[in-house]
mmCIF file of C-alpha atoms in Angstrom:
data_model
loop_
_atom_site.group_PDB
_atom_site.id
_atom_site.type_symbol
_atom_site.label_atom_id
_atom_site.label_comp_id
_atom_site.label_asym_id
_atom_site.label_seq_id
_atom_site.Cartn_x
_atom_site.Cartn_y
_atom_site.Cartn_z
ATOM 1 C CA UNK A 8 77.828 105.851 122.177
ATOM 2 C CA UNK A 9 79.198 105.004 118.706
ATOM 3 C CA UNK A 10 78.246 106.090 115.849
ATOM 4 C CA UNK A 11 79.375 106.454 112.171
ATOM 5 C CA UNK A 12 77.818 108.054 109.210
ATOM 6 C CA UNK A 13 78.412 107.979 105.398
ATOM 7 C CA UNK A 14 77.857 110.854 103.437
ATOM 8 C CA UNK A 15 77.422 109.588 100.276
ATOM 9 C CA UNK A 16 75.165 106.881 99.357
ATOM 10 C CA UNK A 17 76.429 106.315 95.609
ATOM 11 C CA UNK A 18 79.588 107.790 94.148
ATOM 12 C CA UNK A 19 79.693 107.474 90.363
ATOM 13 C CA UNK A 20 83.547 108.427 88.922
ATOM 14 C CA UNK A 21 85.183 107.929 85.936
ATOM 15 C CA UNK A 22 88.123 105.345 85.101
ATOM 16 C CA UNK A 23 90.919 106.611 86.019
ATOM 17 C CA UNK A 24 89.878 109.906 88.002
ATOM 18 C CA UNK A 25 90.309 110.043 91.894
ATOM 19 C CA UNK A 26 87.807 108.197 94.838
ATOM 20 C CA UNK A 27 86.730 110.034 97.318
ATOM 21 C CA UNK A 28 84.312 108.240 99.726
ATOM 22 C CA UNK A 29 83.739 110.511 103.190
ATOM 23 C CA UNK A 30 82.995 108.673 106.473
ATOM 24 C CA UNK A 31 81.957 110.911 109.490
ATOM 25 C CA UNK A 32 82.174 108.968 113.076
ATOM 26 C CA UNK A 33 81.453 109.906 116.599
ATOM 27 C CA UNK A 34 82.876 108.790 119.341
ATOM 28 C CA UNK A 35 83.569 109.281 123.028
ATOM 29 C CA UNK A 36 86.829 107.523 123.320
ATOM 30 C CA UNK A 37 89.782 106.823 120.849
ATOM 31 C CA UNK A 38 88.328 104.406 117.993
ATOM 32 C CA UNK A 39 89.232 101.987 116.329
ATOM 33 C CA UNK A 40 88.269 102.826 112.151
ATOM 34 C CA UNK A 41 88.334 100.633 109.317
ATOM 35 C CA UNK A 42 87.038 100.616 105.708
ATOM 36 C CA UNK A 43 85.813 97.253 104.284
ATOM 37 C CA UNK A 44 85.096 96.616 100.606
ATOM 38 C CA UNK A 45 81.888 94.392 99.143
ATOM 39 C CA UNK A 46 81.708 93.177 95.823
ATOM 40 C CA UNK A 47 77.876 91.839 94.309
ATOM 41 C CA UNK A 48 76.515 88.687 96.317
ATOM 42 C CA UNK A 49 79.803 88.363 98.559
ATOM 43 C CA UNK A 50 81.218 88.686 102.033
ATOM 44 C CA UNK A 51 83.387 92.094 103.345
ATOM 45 C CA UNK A 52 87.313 92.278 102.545
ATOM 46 C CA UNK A 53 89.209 94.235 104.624
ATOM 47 C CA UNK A 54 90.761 97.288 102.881
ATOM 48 C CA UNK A 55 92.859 98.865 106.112
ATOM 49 C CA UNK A 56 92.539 100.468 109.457
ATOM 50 C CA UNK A 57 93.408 102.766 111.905
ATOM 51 C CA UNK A 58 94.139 102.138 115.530
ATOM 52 C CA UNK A 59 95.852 105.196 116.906
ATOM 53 C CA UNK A 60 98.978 104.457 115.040
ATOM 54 C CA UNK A 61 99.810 107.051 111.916
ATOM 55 C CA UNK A 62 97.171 109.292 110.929
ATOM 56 C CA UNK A 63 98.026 108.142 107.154
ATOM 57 C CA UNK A 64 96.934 104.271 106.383
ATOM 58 C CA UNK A 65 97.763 103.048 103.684
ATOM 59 C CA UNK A 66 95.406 99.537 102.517
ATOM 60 C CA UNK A 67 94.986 97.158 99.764
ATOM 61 C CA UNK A 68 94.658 97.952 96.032
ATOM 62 C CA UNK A 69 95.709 101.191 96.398
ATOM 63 C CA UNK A 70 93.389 102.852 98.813
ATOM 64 C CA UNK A 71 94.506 105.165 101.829
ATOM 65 C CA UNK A 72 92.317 107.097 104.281
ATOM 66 C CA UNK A 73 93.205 109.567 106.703
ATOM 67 C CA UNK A 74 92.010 110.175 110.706
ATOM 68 C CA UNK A 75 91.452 113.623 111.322
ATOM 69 C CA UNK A 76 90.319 114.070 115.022
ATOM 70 C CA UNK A 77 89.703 117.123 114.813
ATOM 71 C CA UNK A 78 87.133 116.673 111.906
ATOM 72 C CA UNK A 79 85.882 113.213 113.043
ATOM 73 C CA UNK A 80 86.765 112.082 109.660
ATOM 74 C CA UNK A 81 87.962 108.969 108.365
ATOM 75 C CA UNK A 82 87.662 109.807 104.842
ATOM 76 C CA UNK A 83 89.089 107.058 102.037
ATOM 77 C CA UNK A 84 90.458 107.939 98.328
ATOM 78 C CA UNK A 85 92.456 106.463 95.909
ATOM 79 C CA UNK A 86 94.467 108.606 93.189
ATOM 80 C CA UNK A 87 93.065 106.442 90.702
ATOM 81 C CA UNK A 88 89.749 104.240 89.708
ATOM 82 C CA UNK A 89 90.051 101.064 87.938
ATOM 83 C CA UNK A 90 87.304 99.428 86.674
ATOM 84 C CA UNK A 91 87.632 96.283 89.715
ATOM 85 C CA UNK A 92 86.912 99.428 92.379
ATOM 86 C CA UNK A 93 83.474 98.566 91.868
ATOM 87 C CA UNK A 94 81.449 97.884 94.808
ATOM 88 C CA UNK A 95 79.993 98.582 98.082
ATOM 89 C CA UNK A 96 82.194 99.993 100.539
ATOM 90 C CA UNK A 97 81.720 100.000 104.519
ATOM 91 C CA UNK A 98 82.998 102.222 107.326
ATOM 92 C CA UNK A 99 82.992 101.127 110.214
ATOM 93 C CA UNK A 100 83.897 102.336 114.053
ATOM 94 C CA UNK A 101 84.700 100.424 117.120
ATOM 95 C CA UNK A 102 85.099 101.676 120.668
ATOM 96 C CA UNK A 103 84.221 100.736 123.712
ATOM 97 C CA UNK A 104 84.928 101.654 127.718
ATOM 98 C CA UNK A 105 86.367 98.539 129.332
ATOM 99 C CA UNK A 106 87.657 96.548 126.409
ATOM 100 C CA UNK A 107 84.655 95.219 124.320
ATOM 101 C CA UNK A 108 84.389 96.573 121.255
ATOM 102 C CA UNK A 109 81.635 95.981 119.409
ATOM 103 C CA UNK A 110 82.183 97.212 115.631
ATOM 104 C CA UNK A 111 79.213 99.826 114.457
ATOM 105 C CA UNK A 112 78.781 99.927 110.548
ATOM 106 C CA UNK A 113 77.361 102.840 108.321
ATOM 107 C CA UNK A 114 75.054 102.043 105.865
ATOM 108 C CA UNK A 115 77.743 101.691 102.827
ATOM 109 C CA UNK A 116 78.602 103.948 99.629
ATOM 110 C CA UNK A 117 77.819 102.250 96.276
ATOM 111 C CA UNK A 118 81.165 103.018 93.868
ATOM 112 C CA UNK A 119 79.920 103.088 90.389
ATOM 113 C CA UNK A 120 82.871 103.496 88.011
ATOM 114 C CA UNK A 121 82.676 104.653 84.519
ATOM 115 C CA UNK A 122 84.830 103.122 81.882
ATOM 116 C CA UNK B 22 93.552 77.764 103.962
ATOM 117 C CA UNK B 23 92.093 79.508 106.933
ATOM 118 C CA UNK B 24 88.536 81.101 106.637
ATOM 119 C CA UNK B 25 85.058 81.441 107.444
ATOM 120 C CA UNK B 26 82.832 79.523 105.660
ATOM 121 C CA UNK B 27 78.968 79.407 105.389
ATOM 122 C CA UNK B 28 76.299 77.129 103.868
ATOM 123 C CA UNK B 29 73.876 76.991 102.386
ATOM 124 C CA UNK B 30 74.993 80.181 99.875
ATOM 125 C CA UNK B 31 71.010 80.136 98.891
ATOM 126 C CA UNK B 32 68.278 79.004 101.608
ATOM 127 C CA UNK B 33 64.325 79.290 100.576
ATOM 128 C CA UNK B 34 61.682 79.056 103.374
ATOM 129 C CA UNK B 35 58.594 78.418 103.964
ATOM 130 C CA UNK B 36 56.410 80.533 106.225
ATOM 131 C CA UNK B 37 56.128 78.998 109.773
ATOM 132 C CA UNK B 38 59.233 77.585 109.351
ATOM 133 C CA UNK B 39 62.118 77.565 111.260
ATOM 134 C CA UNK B 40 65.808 77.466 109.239
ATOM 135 C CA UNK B 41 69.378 76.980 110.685
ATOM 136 C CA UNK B 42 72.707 78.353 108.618
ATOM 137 C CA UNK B 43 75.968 77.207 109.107
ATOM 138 C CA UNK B 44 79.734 79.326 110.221
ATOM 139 C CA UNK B 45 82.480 77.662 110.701
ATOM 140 C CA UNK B 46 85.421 78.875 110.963
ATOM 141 C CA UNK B 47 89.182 77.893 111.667
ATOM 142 C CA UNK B 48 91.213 80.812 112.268
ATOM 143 C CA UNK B 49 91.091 79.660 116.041
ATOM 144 C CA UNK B 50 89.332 83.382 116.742
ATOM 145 C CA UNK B 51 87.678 83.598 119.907
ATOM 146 C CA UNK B 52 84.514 86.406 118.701
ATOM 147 C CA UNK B 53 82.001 85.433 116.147
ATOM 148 C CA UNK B 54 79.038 87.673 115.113
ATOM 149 C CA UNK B 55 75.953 87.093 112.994
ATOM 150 C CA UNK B 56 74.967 90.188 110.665
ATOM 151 C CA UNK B 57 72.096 90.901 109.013
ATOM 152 C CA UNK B 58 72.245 92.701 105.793
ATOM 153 C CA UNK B 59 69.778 94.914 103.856
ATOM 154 C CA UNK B 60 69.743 97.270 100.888
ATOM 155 C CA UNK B 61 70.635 100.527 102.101
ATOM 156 C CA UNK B 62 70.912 99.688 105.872
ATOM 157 C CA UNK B 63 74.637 98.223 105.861
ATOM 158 C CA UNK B 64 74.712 95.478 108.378
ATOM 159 C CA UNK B 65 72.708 95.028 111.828
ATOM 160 C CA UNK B 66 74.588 92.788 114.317
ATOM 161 C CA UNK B 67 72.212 89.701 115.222
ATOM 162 C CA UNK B 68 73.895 88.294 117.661
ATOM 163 C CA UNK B 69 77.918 87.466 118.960
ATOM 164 C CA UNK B 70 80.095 85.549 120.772
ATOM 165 C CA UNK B 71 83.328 86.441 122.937
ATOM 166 C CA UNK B 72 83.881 82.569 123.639
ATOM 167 C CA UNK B 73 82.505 79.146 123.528
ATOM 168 C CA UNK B 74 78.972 78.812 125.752
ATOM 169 C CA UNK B 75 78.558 81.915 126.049
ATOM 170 C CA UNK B 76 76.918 84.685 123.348
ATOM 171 C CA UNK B 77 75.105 87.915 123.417
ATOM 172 C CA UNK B 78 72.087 89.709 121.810
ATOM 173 C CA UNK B 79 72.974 92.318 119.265
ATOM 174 C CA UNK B 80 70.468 95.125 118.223
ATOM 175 C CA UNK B 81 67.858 92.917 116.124
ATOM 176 C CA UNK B 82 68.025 89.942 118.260
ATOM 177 C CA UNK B 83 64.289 89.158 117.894
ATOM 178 C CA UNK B 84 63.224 86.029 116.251
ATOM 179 C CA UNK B 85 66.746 84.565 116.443
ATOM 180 C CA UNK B 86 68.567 82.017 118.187
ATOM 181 C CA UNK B 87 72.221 80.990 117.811
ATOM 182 C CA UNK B 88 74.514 78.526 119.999
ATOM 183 C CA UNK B 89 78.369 78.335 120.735
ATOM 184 C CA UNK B 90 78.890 74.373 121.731
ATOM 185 C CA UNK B 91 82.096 74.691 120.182
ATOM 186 C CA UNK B 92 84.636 77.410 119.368
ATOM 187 C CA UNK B 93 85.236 76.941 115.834
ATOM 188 C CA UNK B 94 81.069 77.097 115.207
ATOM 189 C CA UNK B 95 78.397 79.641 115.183
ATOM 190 C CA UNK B 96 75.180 78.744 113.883
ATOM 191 C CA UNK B 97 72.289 80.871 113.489
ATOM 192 C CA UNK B 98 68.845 79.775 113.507
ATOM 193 C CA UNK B 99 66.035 81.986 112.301
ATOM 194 C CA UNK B 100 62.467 81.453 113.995
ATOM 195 C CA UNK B 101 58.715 81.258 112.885
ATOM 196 C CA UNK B 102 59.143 84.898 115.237
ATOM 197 C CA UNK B 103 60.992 86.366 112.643
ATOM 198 C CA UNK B 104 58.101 88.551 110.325
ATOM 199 C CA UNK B 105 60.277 89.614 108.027
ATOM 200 C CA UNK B 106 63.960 86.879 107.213
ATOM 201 C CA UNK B 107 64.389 87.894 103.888
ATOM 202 C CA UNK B 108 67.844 89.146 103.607
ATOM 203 C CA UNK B 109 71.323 88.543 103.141
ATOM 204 C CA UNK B 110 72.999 86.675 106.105
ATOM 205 C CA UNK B 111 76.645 87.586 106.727
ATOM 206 C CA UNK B 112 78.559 85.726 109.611
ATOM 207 C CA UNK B 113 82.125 87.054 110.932
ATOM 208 C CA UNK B 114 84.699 86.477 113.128
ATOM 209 C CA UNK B 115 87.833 88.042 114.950
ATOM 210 C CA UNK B 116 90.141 87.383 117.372
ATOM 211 C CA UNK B 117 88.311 89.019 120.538
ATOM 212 C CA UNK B 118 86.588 91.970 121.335
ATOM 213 C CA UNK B 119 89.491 94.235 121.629
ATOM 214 C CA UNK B 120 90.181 97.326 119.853
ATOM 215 C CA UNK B 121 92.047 96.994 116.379
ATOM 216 C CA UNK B 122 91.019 93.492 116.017
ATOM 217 C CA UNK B 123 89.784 93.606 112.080
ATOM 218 C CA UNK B 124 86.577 90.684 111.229
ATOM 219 C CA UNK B 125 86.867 88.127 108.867
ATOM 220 C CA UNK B 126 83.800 87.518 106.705
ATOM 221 C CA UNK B 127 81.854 84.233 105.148
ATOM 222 C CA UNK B 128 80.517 84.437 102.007
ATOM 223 C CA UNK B 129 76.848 84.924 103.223
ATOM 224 C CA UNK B 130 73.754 83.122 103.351
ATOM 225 C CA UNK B 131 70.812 84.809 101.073
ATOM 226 C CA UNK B 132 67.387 83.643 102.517
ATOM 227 C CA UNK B 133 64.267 83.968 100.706
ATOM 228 C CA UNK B 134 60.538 83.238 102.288
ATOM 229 C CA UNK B 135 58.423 81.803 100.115
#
């Protein structure tokens, strides 16, 4: 079974200073990962993801996140907070044995950026 | 431009009552899904769809219905079953249920009892 966990509920930074939101997952098979962005009262964007490809993604607005397997980590930064980065922020894993994969979400990380 | 797009964007109920919202989408995607989202619980698949006729239950199923008569729609109706509907409504789509495949989201239906 899938299953993916946040460690962070709220993140408060500073304009300008580095992101760091950490997403744990588990999985028994190679996942699919991907970090979606919510701002107030709206739908999910997709940022990027990571489907056994480079370790390194690179996504919109400036974000990246790494897959470390060995961790189970799927961890996304950004050198840099601008004032826009505010907003809820999703991890989310997707796996399945024979093809269906149903997407599991964690329960989000509130960015709260100071100006 | 291609999207997913849902309506009402507010929907206010009355207990007993049963309510339908709206997805429609035209990306020509074959999967749609019905989330349910509450403060501090991220979102809870209600139900989805791998093709047209066809749909299964997610993990709060419960006091839901939703039909596939045609692939570009997904509606979701919430029943008198449901005890507790308040909550922000988020339908999605994607081109199947393979690996990689990233969703596409409405804009999300906020229902309110009364």
């Amino acid at each position: 079974a899938q299953s993916v966990t946040q460690l962070d509920s709220h993140v408060s930074v500073s304009e300008g200073t580095p992101v760091l939101l950490r997403c744990n997952y588990s999985s028994s098979y190679s996942p699919s990962l991907f970090w979606y962005v919510q701002h107030p009262n709206k739908g999910l964007q997709l940022l990027l993801k990571y489907t056994s490809a480079a370790t390194l993604v690179k996504g919109i607005n400036g974000f990246e996140a790494e897959f470390k397997k060995s961790e189970t980590s799927f961890h996304l930064t950004k050198p840099s907070a601008h004032m826009s980065d505010a907003a809820e922020y999703f991890c989310v894993v997707s796996d399945q044995p024979g093809g269906s994969y149903i997407p599991t979400f964690g329960r989000g990380t509130s960015l709260i950026v100071h100006p | 431009d291609g999207g997913i797009t849902q309506s009402p964007k507010y929907l206010f109920r009355k207990e007993g009552q049963n309510v339908t919202l709206s997805c429609e989408q035209n990306l020509n995607h074959d999967a749609m899904y019905w989330y349910r989202q509450d403060p501090g619980q991220g979102l809870r698949l209600i139900y989805y769809s791998q093709i047209v006729n066809d749909f299964q239950k997610g993990d709060i199923a419960e006091g839901y219905s939703v039909s596939r008569e045609k692939k570009e729609s997904f509606p979701l109706t919430v029943t008198s079953a449901q005890k507790n509907p308040t909550a922000f409504y988020l339908c999605a789509s994607s081109l199947g249920l393979a690996g990689g495949n990233e969703q596409f989201f409405g804009p999300g239906t906020r229902l309110t009892v009364l």
